[in-house]
Amino acid sequence: VRELLRKHGEPLANGRYVVVVVRASAAKATFAEMEQDFLKLLKRTLNRQAACRKPYSSFPCASTSAT
């Protein structure tokens, strides 16, 4: 998991915390399988963040405070 974050985590390096929960089945997965799943989740996360930045978005976004 650390290697995945090193290799592909740059889009997440914007001052936010990332929590990665790994299932027990990941112990049997190859690096390529884990990488594929990680990239799919990363894409979904980035798309969600972009949707939340759009004005009048109907996407259910977590509330953030601009302080």
XYZ file of C-alpha atoms in Angstrom:
67
model
C 0.000 0.000 0.000
C 2.844 2.389 0.753
C 4.330 1.745 -2.662
C 0.980 2.484 -4.304
C 0.817 5.820 -2.503
C 4.410 6.625 -3.443
C 3.834 5.700 -7.057
C 0.352 7.179 -7.617
C -0.440 9.408 -4.632
C 0.611 12.768 -6.086
C -2.993 13.867 -6.838
C -3.774 13.354 -3.149
C -0.853 15.461 -1.902
C -2.898 18.604 -1.338
C -2.809 18.738 2.433
C -5.523 16.188 3.085
C -5.374 13.007 5.076
C -5.983 9.729 3.333
C -7.241 6.655 5.149
C -6.660 3.355 3.399
C -8.449 0.312 4.787
C -7.082 -2.921 3.408
C -9.194 -6.044 3.491
C -7.735 -9.390 4.525
C -8.161 -10.653 0.959
C -5.527 -8.136 -0.148
C -2.874 -10.409 1.337
C -3.522 -12.811 -1.541
C -3.671 -10.142 -4.257
C -0.808 -9.397 -6.598
C 0.685 -5.923 -6.737
C -0.881 -5.446 -10.174
C -4.349 -6.315 -8.828
C -3.954 -3.940 -5.891
C -2.635 -1.238 -8.210
C -5.624 -1.622 -10.530
C -8.071 -1.319 -7.619
C -6.172 1.614 -6.122
C -6.186 3.521 -9.418
C -9.924 2.897 -9.828
C -10.582 4.262 -6.331
C -8.236 7.206 -6.903
C -10.109 8.142 -10.083
C -13.444 7.886 -8.272
C -12.142 10.054 -5.417
C -10.797 12.730 -7.746
C -14.054 12.783 -9.728
C -16.000 13.196 -6.492
C -13.767 16.078 -5.400
C -14.223 17.778 -8.778
C -18.015 17.371 -8.562
C -18.041 18.935 -5.110
C -16.218 22.019 -6.401
C -18.889 22.759 -9.012
C -21.374 25.428 -7.962
C -24.895 24.151 -7.359
C -23.710 20.571 -7.428
C -26.377 18.048 -6.505
C -23.615 15.597 -5.618
C -23.683 14.722 -1.887
C -20.435 16.297 -0.710
C -18.960 16.389 2.747
C -19.296 19.814 4.253
C -16.114 21.827 4.440
C -15.469 25.051 6.225
C -13.429 27.818 4.653
C -11.718 29.203 7.728
